[in-house]
Every structure is written in structure tokens, then in C-alpha cells.
């Protein structure tokens, strides 16, 4: 008999971290031609957090990780590995995961980054879950962390209003034979034909920042907003339905949807198409904007800590991002938190 047949991963603890510096819509409207009402109506965003000088993706990731470890009652030395989902790493290399591992002082533990931009957390979760299910690992740290503000053209009103900085983390552990508990089906998809819908042209091997040359605007986000919007709504619905089918459950069995926070209108459209009321969505885009790979674990942590998410509930995670990439997953929430163990 396969000893891992019934192995599942469960979320043992969550944590998050956002920079203290708040940038309101009013602040942005002093820099570009826009208004608080336009941004609220078209995106649902009221303010976002922006990292201060010297504050980096690894710093936010580390803080979120420490909170998740405390919440789980797990010590860094218990970890088998660290996976960081980020599209805004501190350095081109080494990975942000290695920087976090160094700060946690757990040499030897594996550490690597996953880049699926706004879907990054779903990709990292799937990799970690698979490693636990297959028996390769028992306890993993999965982090989504971004400092998007450094890759935004603050003179482009169509993109600078959207993004914010932050990090969210979970500690993933191995469950016993609880068949229904923990991380369930996770579906991942990508369509690289649409790589240019949302991209940062400069800074990579194709268009490097050369010594002595200013990086200029080449290292900032370019986005075809309305095409992205339409594709996001369609693919999110498809992947949610795929996960529900694989789990053999219906929309009424889902207690909470914890979505990537890209635009409130995308979430409204998804809510209508799925027939899941928006009240069952965990939404914090109003306070943080689009924090890319960090948005799902940040929202999850918020809803766990304020007791919206409780044991026995079914939580649906879903994301869409640059690549283009998208994915959804079902988590059967098992324990309240490590703090209570
Ligand atoms: N303030 C005022 N007017 C603006 C602003 C602004 N901040 N931004 C754009 N406009 C104007 C445009 O210039 C345009 O004017 P025009 O009609 O005179 O040409 C008009 O508003 C409409 O522009 P649209 O781009 O059609 O506006 P839309 O309603 O599509 O909203 C938005 C734009 C908010 C960007 C939306 O398209 C969106 O959210 N798209 C999806 C983003 C997303 O999901 N990204 C996913 C992942 S991101 C990642 O992976 C990193």
C-alpha cells in the first residue's frame, strides 16, 4: 500500500505584512490626471501600501513568514523548505526565497522562487501541496510577496492606480488520513500567446539594464487593461468550475471565495457568473490594491484572524495574472490556528 495515499497538506498558520506607508487615491490624483471617484468606481481601490526606501520584497516576506510560523506554532528549524511566489524579487538572482531562508537562519533547507505573477501563490501552493502529498516534505513555508510600486510608471494613470505592496504567508503541514481535510483540487493554467497583455519589457536578458544606462521606463508595467479584464473574468470562472467539478461540489458548498484582488468589477462579474454572492468573497482591494502574488495569502490571513474563516468551511482560492496565468483551488479549513494548539 502506498503510505502517502491519503496524505494531504493542511494550512497550519497564516501571516501577512504590509508597508506602513499609505498612498491614497487623493495622493495619486495630485501626480496624474485622475480622481478618487474614478479609481473607486472603476477598480474598488481607495488606498494602497507602498514600501518605503530600503524596504524590500524579502523584508515583507520575512515578516509575513514569521507571523505565519508563530500562528502555526512551528519553529523555522521544523521547515523542510521555502517557496516564494514573486514577480518583483529583490535581485535578479539569487531568489528571494534564499534571502528569506538566510534571515530565518535555517541553512540547508531548500528555497526557491516561483514566478507566475498575480497567479504566483496558486502555483506555489500546488508545488508545495504536491511535495507534501508525495512524501518529499512535511512542513513548508509558502509566501506571496511583492513590491509592485518599484515597477510602476507613476506617470501612467492607467496602471499606477492599481498596484500595491505586501506579503502573505502560510505554513503548510502534512495531515494524517483525514481524507476531506486540507488542500484539495488545485487547477493551474497558462497561455503564453498572451504574454504581452501585462508585462515589464526591460530588465531581463532580452532588454537588460546596462551599466551606466538609466533603466528609465523600460522596467515598468505595461498593460492592455480591458483585454486583461475580459480574459480574467472568463478564465477565472472556467477554472473555478473545473475545481468544483473535480471536488464533486457545487457553488453552494463554498463558504468563502478568497480571490486575487485585481479589480472589484472583475470580482462582481465573477460573483454573478458563478452565482456566489459578493458577501461570500473576502475583499480587501479597497485598502491594498492589487498586490499580485501577495493578495490571496494577505486576504486569507485577514479572514482567518477575524474569524470569518472557521474550521469545517470550504474555501475557494482563485487568481489570474500576467503570463497569462490563472488557477483555482479548494481548501477544506481544518483548524482555527496554531496559536490555539
Ligand atoms: N483616471 C481617469 N481616467 C482614466 C484613468 C484614470 N486613472 N485610467 C484610464 N483612464 C481613461 C482612459 O484614458 C480612457 O479614456 P478615453 O476613453 O478617453 O480613451 C477611459 O478612462 C477608459 O479606459 P479603459 O482602459 O477602457 O478603462 P477600464 O474601465 O477598462 O478600466 C482598468 C481600466 C481599471 C485598468 C481595467 O481595465 C482593469 O482593471 N483591467 C484588469 C487589470 C487586471 O486584472 N490585471 C490582472 C493582473 S495584473 C498582473 O498580473 C501584474
mmCIF file of C-alpha atoms and ligand atoms in Angstrom:
data_model
loop_
_atom_site.group_PDB
_atom_site.id
_atom_site.type_symbol
_atom_site.label_atom_id
_atom_site.label_comp_id
_atom_site.label_asym_id
_atom_site.label_seq_id
_atom_site.Cartn_x
_atom_site.Cartn_y
_atom_site.Cartn_z
ATOM 1 C CA UNK A 1 0.000 0.000 0.000
ATOM 2 C CA UNK A 2 1.230 3.475 -0.834
ATOM 3 C CA UNK A 3 1.920 5.160 2.555
ATOM 4 C CA UNK A 4 1.166 8.566 1.014
ATOM 5 C CA UNK A 5 -2.144 7.524 -0.499
ATOM 6 C CA UNK A 6 -4.144 9.587 1.953
ATOM 7 C CA UNK A 7 -1.531 12.248 2.675
ATOM 8 C CA UNK A 8 -2.880 15.747 2.342
ATOM 9 C CA UNK A 9 -1.411 19.110 3.113
ATOM 10 C CA UNK A 10 -3.135 21.383 5.615
ATOM 11 C CA UNK A 11 -2.631 25.045 6.376
ATOM 12 C CA UNK A 12 -1.208 25.238 9.900
ATOM 13 C CA UNK A 13 -0.930 29.015 10.130
ATOM 14 C CA UNK A 14 -1.166 32.260 8.183
ATOM 15 C CA UNK A 15 0.584 35.631 8.367
ATOM 16 C CA UNK A 16 0.782 38.867 6.434
ATOM 17 C CA UNK A 17 2.643 42.128 6.297
ATOM 18 C CA UNK A 18 2.022 45.442 4.542
ATOM 19 C CA UNK A 19 4.271 48.503 4.497
ATOM 20 C CA UNK A 20 3.140 51.275 6.844
ATOM 21 C CA UNK A 21 3.191 53.936 4.146
ATOM 22 C CA UNK A 22 -0.383 54.525 2.852
ATOM 23 C CA UNK A 23 -0.896 56.143 -0.575
ATOM 24 C CA UNK A 24 -4.475 57.310 -1.101
ATOM 25 C CA UNK A 25 -6.290 57.976 -4.381
ATOM 26 C CA UNK A 26 -6.093 61.666 -3.473
ATOM 27 C CA UNK A 27 -2.303 61.367 -3.267
ATOM 28 C CA UNK A 28 -2.210 59.829 -6.767
ATOM 29 C CA UNK A 29 -4.584 62.443 -8.173
ATOM 30 C CA UNK A 30 -2.017 65.073 -7.246
ATOM 31 C CA UNK A 31 0.533 63.344 -9.524
ATOM 32 C CA UNK A 32 -1.576 62.300 -12.563
ATOM 33 C CA UNK A 33 -4.884 63.351 -14.075
ATOM 34 C CA UNK A 34 -7.360 61.146 -12.247
ATOM 35 C CA UNK A 35 -9.753 61.336 -9.309
ATOM 36 C CA UNK A 36 -10.677 59.393 -6.203
ATOM 37 C CA UNK A 37 -14.153 58.736 -7.606
ATOM 38 C CA UNK A 38 -12.815 57.390 -10.965
ATOM 39 C CA UNK A 39 -10.439 54.996 -9.219
ATOM 40 C CA UNK A 40 -13.069 53.807 -6.706
ATOM 41 C CA UNK A 41 -15.738 53.265 -9.343
ATOM 42 C CA UNK A 42 -13.507 51.541 -11.917
ATOM 43 C CA UNK A 43 -11.380 49.462 -9.544
ATOM 44 C CA UNK A 44 -12.766 49.468 -5.973
ATOM 45 C CA UNK A 45 -9.403 50.718 -4.686
ATOM 46 C CA UNK A 46 -9.313 53.536 -2.110
ATOM 47 C CA UNK A 47 -5.704 53.269 -0.975
ATOM 48 C CA UNK A 48 -2.673 51.015 -1.217
ATOM 49 C CA UNK A 49 0.526 50.460 0.754
ATOM 50 C CA UNK A 50 3.852 51.447 -0.758
ATOM 51 C CA UNK A 51 7.218 50.252 0.512
ATOM 52 C CA UNK A 52 9.489 52.935 1.863
ATOM 53 C CA UNK A 53 13.056 53.404 0.613
ATOM 54 C CA UNK A 54 15.119 50.442 1.701
ATOM 55 C CA UNK A 55 12.087 48.218 2.342
ATOM 56 C CA UNK A 56 12.195 45.213 0.023
ATOM 57 C CA UNK A 57 10.185 42.185 -1.077
ATOM 58 C CA UNK A 58 12.317 39.907 1.124
ATOM 59 C CA UNK A 59 11.716 42.171 4.160
ATOM 60 C CA UNK A 60 7.938 41.951 3.737
ATOM 61 C CA UNK A 61 8.141 38.220 3.006
ATOM 62 C CA UNK A 62 10.208 37.623 6.148
ATOM 63 C CA UNK A 63 7.778 39.490 8.381
ATOM 64 C CA UNK A 64 4.757 37.634 6.940
ATOM 65 C CA UNK A 65 6.656 34.341 7.323
ATOM 66 C CA UNK A 66 7.492 34.987 10.971
ATOM 67 C CA UNK A 67 3.834 35.757 11.720
ATOM 68 C CA UNK A 68 2.661 32.594 9.925
ATOM 69 C CA UNK A 69 5.209 30.466 11.806
ATOM 70 C CA UNK A 70 4.078 31.930 15.157
ATOM 71 C CA UNK A 71 0.443 31.396 14.210
ATOM 72 C CA UNK A 72 1.188 27.778 13.300
ATOM 73 C CA UNK A 73 3.304 27.151 16.381
ATOM 74 C CA UNK A 74 6.082 25.941 14.073
ATOM 75 C CA UNK A 75 9.716 26.880 14.512
ATOM 76 C CA UNK A 76 11.846 27.777 11.453
ATOM 77 C CA UNK A 77 14.020 24.728 12.143
ATOM 78 C CA UNK A 78 10.965 22.490 11.578
ATOM 79 C CA UNK A 79 10.716 23.653 7.943
ATOM 80 C CA UNK A 80 11.769 21.428 5.051
ATOM 81 C CA UNK A 81 11.642 24.219 2.505
ATOM 82 C CA UNK A 82 10.561 27.701 1.451
ATOM 83 C CA UNK A 83 8.755 28.662 -1.755
ATOM 84 C CA UNK A 84 8.268 32.348 -2.525
ATOM 85 C CA UNK A 85 5.860 33.459 -5.244
ATOM 86 C CA UNK A 86 7.035 36.800 -6.557
ATOM 87 C CA UNK A 87 7.451 38.734 -9.799
ATOM 88 C CA UNK A 88 9.290 41.540 -8.032
ATOM 89 C CA UNK A 89 12.270 39.807 -6.411
ATOM 90 C CA UNK A 90 14.889 41.826 -4.547
ATOM 91 C CA UNK A 91 17.544 40.703 -7.025
ATOM 92 C CA UNK A 92 17.585 39.084 -10.480
ATOM 93 C CA UNK A 93 19.337 36.292 -8.613
ATOM 94 C CA UNK A 94 19.598 34.704 -6.109
ATOM 95 C CA UNK A 95 15.969 34.041 -5.290
ATOM 96 C CA UNK A 96 14.011 35.968 -2.679
ATOM 97 C CA UNK A 97 13.342 32.591 -1.013
ATOM 98 C CA UNK A 98 17.089 32.228 -0.388
ATOM 99 C CA UNK A 99 17.200 35.700 1.178
ATOM 100 C CA UNK A 100 14.324 34.774 3.498
ATOM 101 C CA UNK A 101 15.933 31.422 4.336
ATOM 102 C CA UNK A 102 19.173 33.189 5.243
ATOM 103 C CA UNK A 103 17.353 35.577 7.582
ATOM 104 C CA UNK A 104 15.491 32.696 9.219
ATOM 105 C CA UNK A 105 18.899 31.062 9.750
ATOM 106 C CA UNK A 106 17.928 27.613 8.538
ATOM 107 C CA UNK A 107 20.837 26.649 6.252
ATOM 108 C CA UNK A 108 20.340 23.518 4.193
ATOM 109 C CA UNK A 109 16.575 23.940 3.842
ATOM 110 C CA UNK A 110 15.631 24.168 0.151
ATOM 111 C CA UNK A 111 14.451 27.557 -1.086
ATOM 112 C CA UNK A 112 13.268 28.782 -4.484
ATOM 113 C CA UNK A 113 11.015 31.347 -6.150
ATOM 114 C CA UNK A 114 8.036 30.758 -8.412
ATOM 115 C CA UNK A 115 7.068 33.442 -10.922
ATOM 116 C CA UNK A 116 3.507 33.299 -12.189
ATOM 117 C CA UNK A 117 2.917 36.984 -11.368
ATOM 118 C CA UNK A 118 -0.591 37.505 -9.886
ATOM 119 C CA UNK A 119 -1.296 33.737 -10.004
ATOM 120 C CA UNK A 120 2.021 33.008 -8.292
ATOM 121 C CA UNK A 121 0.544 31.981 -4.960
ATOM 122 C CA UNK A 122 -1.675 29.359 -6.625
ATOM 123 C CA UNK A 123 1.350 27.926 -8.437
ATOM 124 C CA UNK A 124 3.456 27.897 -5.248
ATOM 125 C CA UNK A 125 0.619 26.269 -3.305
ATOM 126 C CA UNK A 126 0.278 23.498 -5.918
ATOM 127 C CA UNK A 127 4.023 22.775 -5.875
ATOM 128 C CA UNK A 128 4.128 22.696 -2.061
ATOM 129 C CA UNK A 129 0.975 20.576 -1.817
ATOM 130 C CA UNK A 130 2.387 18.098 -4.344
ATOM 131 C CA UNK A 131 5.653 17.818 -2.397
ATOM 132 C CA UNK A 132 3.759 17.050 0.789
ATOM 133 C CA UNK A 133 1.346 14.605 -0.872
ATOM 134 C CA UNK A 134 4.249 12.715 -2.445
ATOM 135 C CA UNK A 135 6.038 12.398 0.884
ATOM 136 C CA UNK A 136 9.044 14.532 -0.132
ATOM 137 C CA UNK A 137 8.329 17.167 2.526
ATOM 138 C CA UNK A 138 6.350 17.501 5.731
ATOM 139 C CA UNK A 139 6.399 21.199 6.600
ATOM 140 C CA UNK A 140 6.762 24.037 4.099
ATOM 141 C CA UNK A 141 6.593 27.792 4.115
ATOM 142 C CA UNK A 142 4.722 29.263 1.131
ATOM 143 C CA UNK A 143 4.916 33.023 0.685
ATOM 144 C CA UNK A 144 3.486 35.510 -1.816
ATOM 145 C CA UNK A 145 5.404 38.788 -1.686
ATOM 146 C CA UNK A 146 5.651 41.796 -3.969
ATOM 147 C CA UNK A 147 6.928 45.335 -4.132
ATOM 148 C CA UNK A 148 4.988 46.278 -7.264
ATOM 149 C CA UNK A 149 5.461 50.001 -6.586
ATOM 150 C CA UNK A 150 9.061 49.817 -7.879
ATOM 151 C CA UNK A 151 7.827 48.501 -11.251
ATOM 152 C CA UNK A 152 5.052 51.028 -11.764
ATOM 153 C CA UNK A 153 5.303 54.068 -14.001
ATOM 154 C CA UNK A 154 3.909 56.656 -11.612
ATOM 155 C CA UNK A 155 3.104 58.958 -14.557
ATOM 156 C CA UNK A 156 0.852 56.344 -16.254
ATOM 157 C CA UNK A 157 -2.630 56.794 -14.793
ATOM 158 C CA UNK A 158 -3.975 53.572 -16.289
ATOM 159 C CA UNK A 159 -1.615 51.376 -14.252
ATOM 160 C CA UNK A 160 -0.222 53.355 -11.304
ATOM 161 C CA UNK A 161 -3.626 53.444 -9.611
ATOM 162 C CA UNK A 162 -3.845 49.653 -9.441
ATOM 163 C CA UNK A 163 -0.878 48.244 -7.607
ATOM 164 C CA UNK A 164 0.294 47.998 -4.006
ATOM 165 C CA UNK A 165 2.955 46.242 -1.947
ATOM 166 C CA UNK A 166 2.654 43.485 0.646
ATOM 167 C CA UNK A 167 3.270 39.876 1.596
ATOM 168 C CA UNK A 168 1.252 36.937 2.854
ATOM 169 C CA UNK A 169 2.458 33.542 4.042
ATOM 170 C CA UNK A 170 1.150 30.140 5.050
ATOM 171 C CA UNK A 171 2.767 27.211 6.809
ATOM 172 C CA UNK A 172 1.734 24.013 5.087
ATOM 173 C CA UNK A 173 1.965 20.758 7.017
ATOM 174 C CA UNK A 174 1.138 17.122 6.452
ATOM 175 C CA UNK A 175 -2.197 15.801 7.665
ATOM 176 C CA UNK A 176 -2.848 12.227 8.695
ATOM 177 C CA UNK A 177 -5.541 10.286 6.950
ATOM 178 C CA UNK A 178 -8.199 12.971 7.084
ATOM 179 C CA UNK A 179 -9.469 12.467 3.569
ATOM 180 C CA UNK A 180 -11.623 15.541 3.398
ATOM 181 C CA UNK A 181 -9.243 17.874 5.210
ATOM 182 C CA UNK A 182 -6.695 20.297 3.854
ATOM 183 C CA UNK A 183 -5.783 21.365 0.347
ATOM 184 C CA UNK A 184 -7.977 19.718 -2.271
ATOM 185 C CA UNK A 185 -8.047 20.136 -6.033
ATOM 186 C CA UNK A 186 -5.867 22.894 -7.485
ATOM 187 C CA UNK A 187 -6.084 23.680 -11.211
ATOM 188 C CA UNK A 188 -3.347 25.682 -12.933
ATOM 189 C CA UNK A 189 -3.303 27.119 -16.445
ATOM 190 C CA UNK A 190 -1.307 29.475 -18.657
ATOM 191 C CA UNK A 191 -1.469 30.846 -22.186
ATOM 192 C CA UNK A 192 1.872 32.331 -23.202
ATOM 193 C CA UNK A 193 0.487 33.581 -26.504
ATOM 194 C CA UNK A 194 -0.843 36.496 -24.466
ATOM 195 C CA UNK A 195 2.464 37.295 -22.717
ATOM 196 C CA UNK A 196 2.229 40.958 -23.705
ATOM 197 C CA UNK A 197 -1.180 41.651 -22.109
ATOM 198 C CA UNK A 198 0.617 42.583 -18.878
ATOM 199 C CA UNK A 199 4.380 42.736 -18.934
ATOM 200 C CA UNK A 200 7.518 44.592 -17.885
ATOM 201 C CA UNK A 201 9.681 44.902 -21.032
ATOM 202 C CA UNK A 202 13.035 45.799 -19.533
ATOM 203 C CA UNK A 203 15.450 44.410 -17.004
ATOM 204 C CA UNK A 204 15.578 40.854 -18.353
ATOM 205 C CA UNK A 205 18.010 39.147 -20.740
ATOM 206 C CA UNK A 206 16.162 40.418 -23.823
ATOM 207 C CA UNK A 207 16.414 44.026 -22.795
ATOM 208 C CA UNK A 208 18.882 44.298 -19.934
ATOM 209 C CA UNK A 209 19.653 47.346 -17.877
ATOM 210 C CA UNK A 210 23.249 48.029 -18.934
ATOM 211 C CA UNK A 211 25.883 49.527 -16.660
ATOM 212 C CA UNK A 212 25.824 53.305 -16.907
ATOM 213 C CA UNK A 213 22.469 53.428 -18.719
ATOM 214 C CA UNK A 214 19.324 54.593 -16.916
ATOM 215 C CA UNK A 215 16.654 51.897 -16.652
ATOM 216 C CA UNK A 216 14.031 54.524 -17.442
ATOM 217 C CA UNK A 217 10.511 53.367 -18.105
ATOM 218 C CA UNK A 218 11.535 50.033 -19.620
ATOM 219 C CA UNK A 219 11.285 48.371 -16.219
ATOM 220 C CA UNK A 220 7.661 49.357 -15.584
ATOM 221 C CA UNK A 221 4.352 47.561 -16.084
ATOM 222 C CA UNK A 222 2.585 47.766 -19.483
ATOM 223 C CA UNK A 223 -0.994 46.555 -19.540
ATOM 224 C CA UNK A 224 -3.841 46.209 -22.025
ATOM 225 C CA UNK A 225 -6.451 46.822 -19.362
ATOM 226 C CA UNK A 226 -9.757 45.999 -20.980
ATOM 227 C CA UNK A 227 -8.481 42.830 -22.763
ATOM 228 C CA UNK A 228 -6.959 41.686 -19.477
ATOM 229 C CA UNK A 229 -10.248 42.361 -17.723
ATOM 230 C CA UNK A 230 -12.290 40.243 -20.161
ATOM 231 C CA UNK A 231 -9.843 37.365 -20.153
ATOM 232 C CA UNK A 232 -9.638 37.384 -16.343
ATOM 233 C CA UNK A 233 -13.394 37.050 -15.893
ATOM 234 C CA UNK A 234 -13.689 34.193 -18.394
ATOM 235 C CA UNK A 235 -10.703 32.140 -17.212
ATOM 236 C CA UNK A 236 -11.452 32.601 -13.505
ATOM 237 C CA UNK A 237 -14.960 31.261 -13.998
ATOM 238 C CA UNK A 238 -13.688 28.291 -16.032
ATOM 239 C CA UNK A 239 -11.036 27.289 -13.510
ATOM 240 C CA UNK A 240 -13.394 27.639 -10.538
ATOM 241 C CA UNK A 241 -15.900 25.344 -12.281
ATOM 242 C CA UNK A 242 -13.097 22.887 -13.034
ATOM 243 C CA UNK A 243 -12.140 22.705 -9.340
ATOM 244 C CA UNK A 244 -15.736 22.381 -8.151
ATOM 245 C CA UNK A 245 -16.280 19.541 -10.635
ATOM 246 C CA UNK A 246 -13.125 17.752 -9.524
ATOM 247 C CA UNK A 247 -14.205 18.084 -5.880
ATOM 248 C CA UNK A 248 -17.754 16.972 -6.721
ATOM 249 C CA UNK A 249 -19.302 20.007 -5.023
ATOM 250 C CA UNK A 250 -21.494 22.915 -6.086
ATOM 251 C CA UNK A 251 -21.224 26.667 -5.594
ATOM 252 C CA UNK A 252 -23.499 26.489 -2.542
ATOM 253 C CA UNK A 253 -20.927 24.273 -0.802
ATOM 254 C CA UNK A 254 -18.333 27.065 -0.919
ATOM 255 C CA UNK A 255 -18.256 29.137 2.281
ATOM 256 C CA UNK A 256 -15.707 31.743 1.191
ATOM 257 C CA UNK A 257 -14.052 32.790 -2.040
ATOM 258 C CA UNK A 258 -10.600 34.285 -1.452
ATOM 259 C CA UNK A 259 -9.743 35.767 -4.853
ATOM 260 C CA UNK A 260 -6.757 37.613 -6.252
ATOM 261 C CA UNK A 261 -7.655 41.262 -5.759
ATOM 262 C CA UNK A 262 -7.226 42.808 -9.233
ATOM 263 C CA UNK A 263 -10.366 44.871 -9.692
ATOM 264 C CA UNK A 264 -13.685 44.879 -7.779
ATOM 265 C CA UNK A 265 -15.560 44.809 -11.101
ATOM 266 C CA UNK A 266 -13.802 41.560 -12.076
ATOM 267 C CA UNK A 267 -14.966 40.093 -8.746
ATOM 268 C CA UNK A 268 -18.516 41.408 -9.248
ATOM 269 C CA UNK A 269 -18.635 39.808 -12.706
ATOM 270 C CA UNK A 270 -17.261 36.532 -11.314
ATOM 271 C CA UNK A 271 -19.780 36.595 -8.475
ATOM 272 C CA UNK A 272 -22.636 36.990 -10.983
ATOM 273 C CA UNK A 273 -21.374 34.304 -13.362
ATOM 274 C CA UNK A 274 -20.834 31.788 -10.560
ATOM 275 C CA UNK A 275 -23.943 32.799 -8.662
ATOM 276 C CA UNK A 276 -21.955 33.194 -5.442
ATOM 277 C CA UNK A 277 -22.950 36.421 -3.651
ATOM 278 C CA UNK A 278 -20.188 39.007 -3.288
ATOM 279 C CA UNK A 279 -20.770 38.847 0.500
ATOM 280 C CA UNK A 280 -19.073 35.435 0.415
ATOM 281 C CA UNK A 281 -15.936 36.922 -1.204
ATOM 282 C CA UNK A 282 -13.078 38.071 1.043
ATOM 283 C CA UNK A 283 -12.288 41.510 -0.371
ATOM 284 C CA UNK A 284 -9.609 43.933 0.779
ATOM 285 C CA UNK A 285 -8.717 45.575 -2.535
ATOM 286 C CA UNK A 286 -10.103 48.851 -1.141
ATOM 287 C CA UNK A 287 -7.192 49.017 1.340
ATOM 288 C CA UNK A 288 -4.333 47.289 -0.509
ATOM 289 C CA UNK A 289 -4.972 47.480 -4.276
ATOM 290 C CA UNK A 290 -3.516 44.719 -6.431
ATOM 291 C CA UNK A 291 -0.565 43.183 -4.554
ATOM 292 C CA UNK A 292 -0.089 40.472 -7.213
ATOM 293 C CA UNK A 293 1.095 37.148 -5.694
ATOM 294 C CA UNK A 294 0.632 38.515 -2.171
ATOM 295 C CA UNK A 295 -3.062 39.270 -2.483
ATOM 296 C CA UNK A 296 -4.546 35.809 -1.799
ATOM 297 C CA UNK A 297 -2.444 34.975 1.295
ATOM 298 C CA UNK A 298 -2.968 38.513 2.641
ATOM 299 C CA UNK A 299 -6.751 38.249 2.285
ATOM 300 C CA UNK A 300 -6.723 34.700 3.650
ATOM 301 C CA UNK A 301 -4.779 35.780 6.731
ATOM 302 C CA UNK A 302 -7.185 38.650 7.359
ATOM 303 C CA UNK A 303 -10.253 36.407 7.179
ATOM 304 C CA UNK A 304 -8.669 33.698 9.339
ATOM 305 C CA UNK A 305 -7.660 36.155 12.046
ATOM 306 C CA UNK A 306 -11.038 37.927 12.189
ATOM 307 C CA UNK A 307 -12.763 34.517 12.383
ATOM 308 C CA UNK A 308 -14.705 34.770 9.151
ATOM 309 C CA UNK A 309 -12.917 31.577 8.111
ATOM 310 C CA UNK A 310 -13.599 28.762 10.580
ATOM 311 C CA UNK A 311 -12.900 25.027 10.817
ATOM 312 C CA UNK A 312 -15.112 22.888 8.628
ATOM 313 C CA UNK A 313 -15.546 25.546 5.974
ATOM 314 C CA UNK A 314 -14.689 25.211 2.293
ATOM 315 C CA UNK A 315 -12.500 27.988 0.936
ATOM 316 C CA UNK A 316 -12.093 28.629 -2.779
ATOM 317 C CA UNK A 317 -8.942 30.427 -3.949
ATOM 318 C CA UNK A 318 -8.735 31.850 -7.474
ATOM 319 C CA UNK A 319 -6.278 34.046 -9.380
ATOM 320 C CA UNK A 320 -5.450 35.475 -12.799
ATOM 321 C CA UNK A 321 -2.276 37.270 -13.823
ATOM 322 C CA UNK A 322 0.409 38.072 -16.310
ATOM 323 C CA UNK A 323 1.706 35.219 -18.432
ATOM 324 C CA UNK A 324 -1.167 34.944 -18.850
ATOM 325 C CA UNK A 325 -1.646 32.551 -15.964
ATOM 326 C CA UNK A 326 -4.636 31.524 -13.919
ATOM 327 C CA UNK A 327 -5.676 28.938 -11.392
ATOM 328 C CA UNK A 328 -8.079 27.997 -8.631
ATOM 329 C CA UNK A 329 -8.009 25.697 -5.641
ATOM 330 C CA UNK A 330 -10.187 24.362 -2.843
ATOM 331 C CA UNK A 331 -9.084 24.282 0.795
ATOM 332 C CA UNK A 332 -11.064 22.466 3.459
ATOM 333 C CA UNK A 333 -10.284 24.557 6.515
ATOM 334 C CA UNK A 334 -9.312 22.281 9.356
ATOM 335 C CA UNK A 335 -8.009 24.075 12.349
ATOM 336 C CA UNK A 336 -8.531 27.539 13.664
ATOM 337 C CA UNK A 337 -4.902 28.362 14.134
ATOM 338 C CA UNK A 338 -1.669 27.149 15.592
ATOM 339 C CA UNK A 339 -1.964 29.768 18.347
ATOM 340 C CA UNK A 340 -4.694 27.715 19.951
ATOM 341 C CA UNK A 341 -2.832 24.432 19.851
HETATM 342 N N1 LIG B 1 -8.255 58.174 -14.262
HETATM 343 C C1 LIG B 1 -9.092 58.718 -15.171
HETATM 344 N N2 LIG B 1 -9.244 58.217 -16.402
HETATM 345 C C2 LIG B 1 -8.542 57.109 -16.732
HETATM 346 C C3 LIG B 1 -7.664 56.502 -15.830
HETATM 347 C C4 LIG B 1 -7.527 57.070 -14.555
HETATM 348 N N3 LIG B 1 -6.724 56.557 -13.603
HETATM 349 N N4 LIG B 1 -7.120 55.416 -16.415
HETATM 350 C C5 LIG B 1 -7.632 55.357 -17.664
HETATM 351 N N5 LIG B 1 -8.478 56.383 -17.854
HETATM 352 C C6 LIG B 1 -9.267 56.704 -19.038
HETATM 353 C C7 LIG B 1 -8.646 56.151 -20.303
HETATM 354 O O1 LIG B 1 -7.682 57.047 -20.817
HETATM 355 C C8 LIG B 1 -9.868 56.045 -21.187
HETATM 356 O O2 LIG B 1 -10.143 57.338 -21.719
HETATM 357 P P1 LIG B 1 -10.664 57.509 -23.249
HETATM 358 O O3 LIG B 1 -11.966 56.781 -23.294
HETATM 359 O O4 LIG B 1 -10.767 58.986 -23.391
HETATM 360 O O5 LIG B 1 -9.611 56.862 -24.097
HETATM 361 C C9 LIG B 1 -11.004 55.710 -20.230
HETATM 362 O O6 LIG B 1 -10.537 56.071 -18.921
HETATM 363 C C10 LIG B 1 -11.386 54.261 -20.232
HETATM 364 O O7 LIG B 1 -10.189 53.464 -20.152
HETATM 365 P P2 LIG B 1 -10.228 51.907 -20.044
HETATM 366 O O8 LIG B 1 -8.839 51.374 -20.032
HETATM 367 O O9 LIG B 1 -11.175 51.360 -21.066
HETATM 368 O O10 LIG B 1 -10.878 51.748 -18.584
HETATM 369 P P3 LIG B 1 -11.401 50.445 -17.903
HETATM 370 O O11 LIG B 1 -12.789 50.631 -17.485
HETATM 371 O O12 LIG B 1 -11.056 49.201 -18.684
HETATM 372 O O13 LIG B 1 -10.532 50.407 -16.559
HETATM 373 C C11 LIG B 1 -8.633 49.246 -15.653
HETATM 374 C C12 LIG B 1 -9.121 50.334 -16.630
HETATM 375 C C13 LIG B 1 -9.017 49.662 -14.280
HETATM 376 C C14 LIG B 1 -7.136 49.137 -15.795
HETATM 377 C C15 LIG B 1 -9.300 47.897 -16.007
HETATM 378 O O14 LIG B 1 -9.202 47.656 -17.382
HETATM 379 C C16 LIG B 1 -8.713 46.701 -15.269
HETATM 380 O O15 LIG B 1 -8.781 46.605 -14.064
HETATM 381 N N6 LIG B 1 -8.181 45.731 -16.005
HETATM 382 C C17 LIG B 1 -7.727 44.480 -15.406
HETATM 383 C C18 LIG B 1 -6.455 44.590 -14.654
HETATM 384 C C19 LIG B 1 -6.065 43.224 -14.163
HETATM 385 O O16 LIG B 1 -6.896 42.398 -13.887
HETATM 386 N N7 LIG B 1 -4.819 42.893 -14.079
HETATM 387 C C20 LIG B 1 -4.592 41.495 -13.712
HETATM 388 C C21 LIG B 1 -3.445 41.118 -13.219
HETATM 389 S S1 LIG B 1 -2.169 42.297 -13.042
HETATM 390 C C22 LIG B 1 -0.728 41.358 -13.012
HETATM 391 O O17 LIG B 1 -0.685 40.217 -13.282
HETATM 392 C C23 LIG B 1 0.541 42.070 -12.633
#
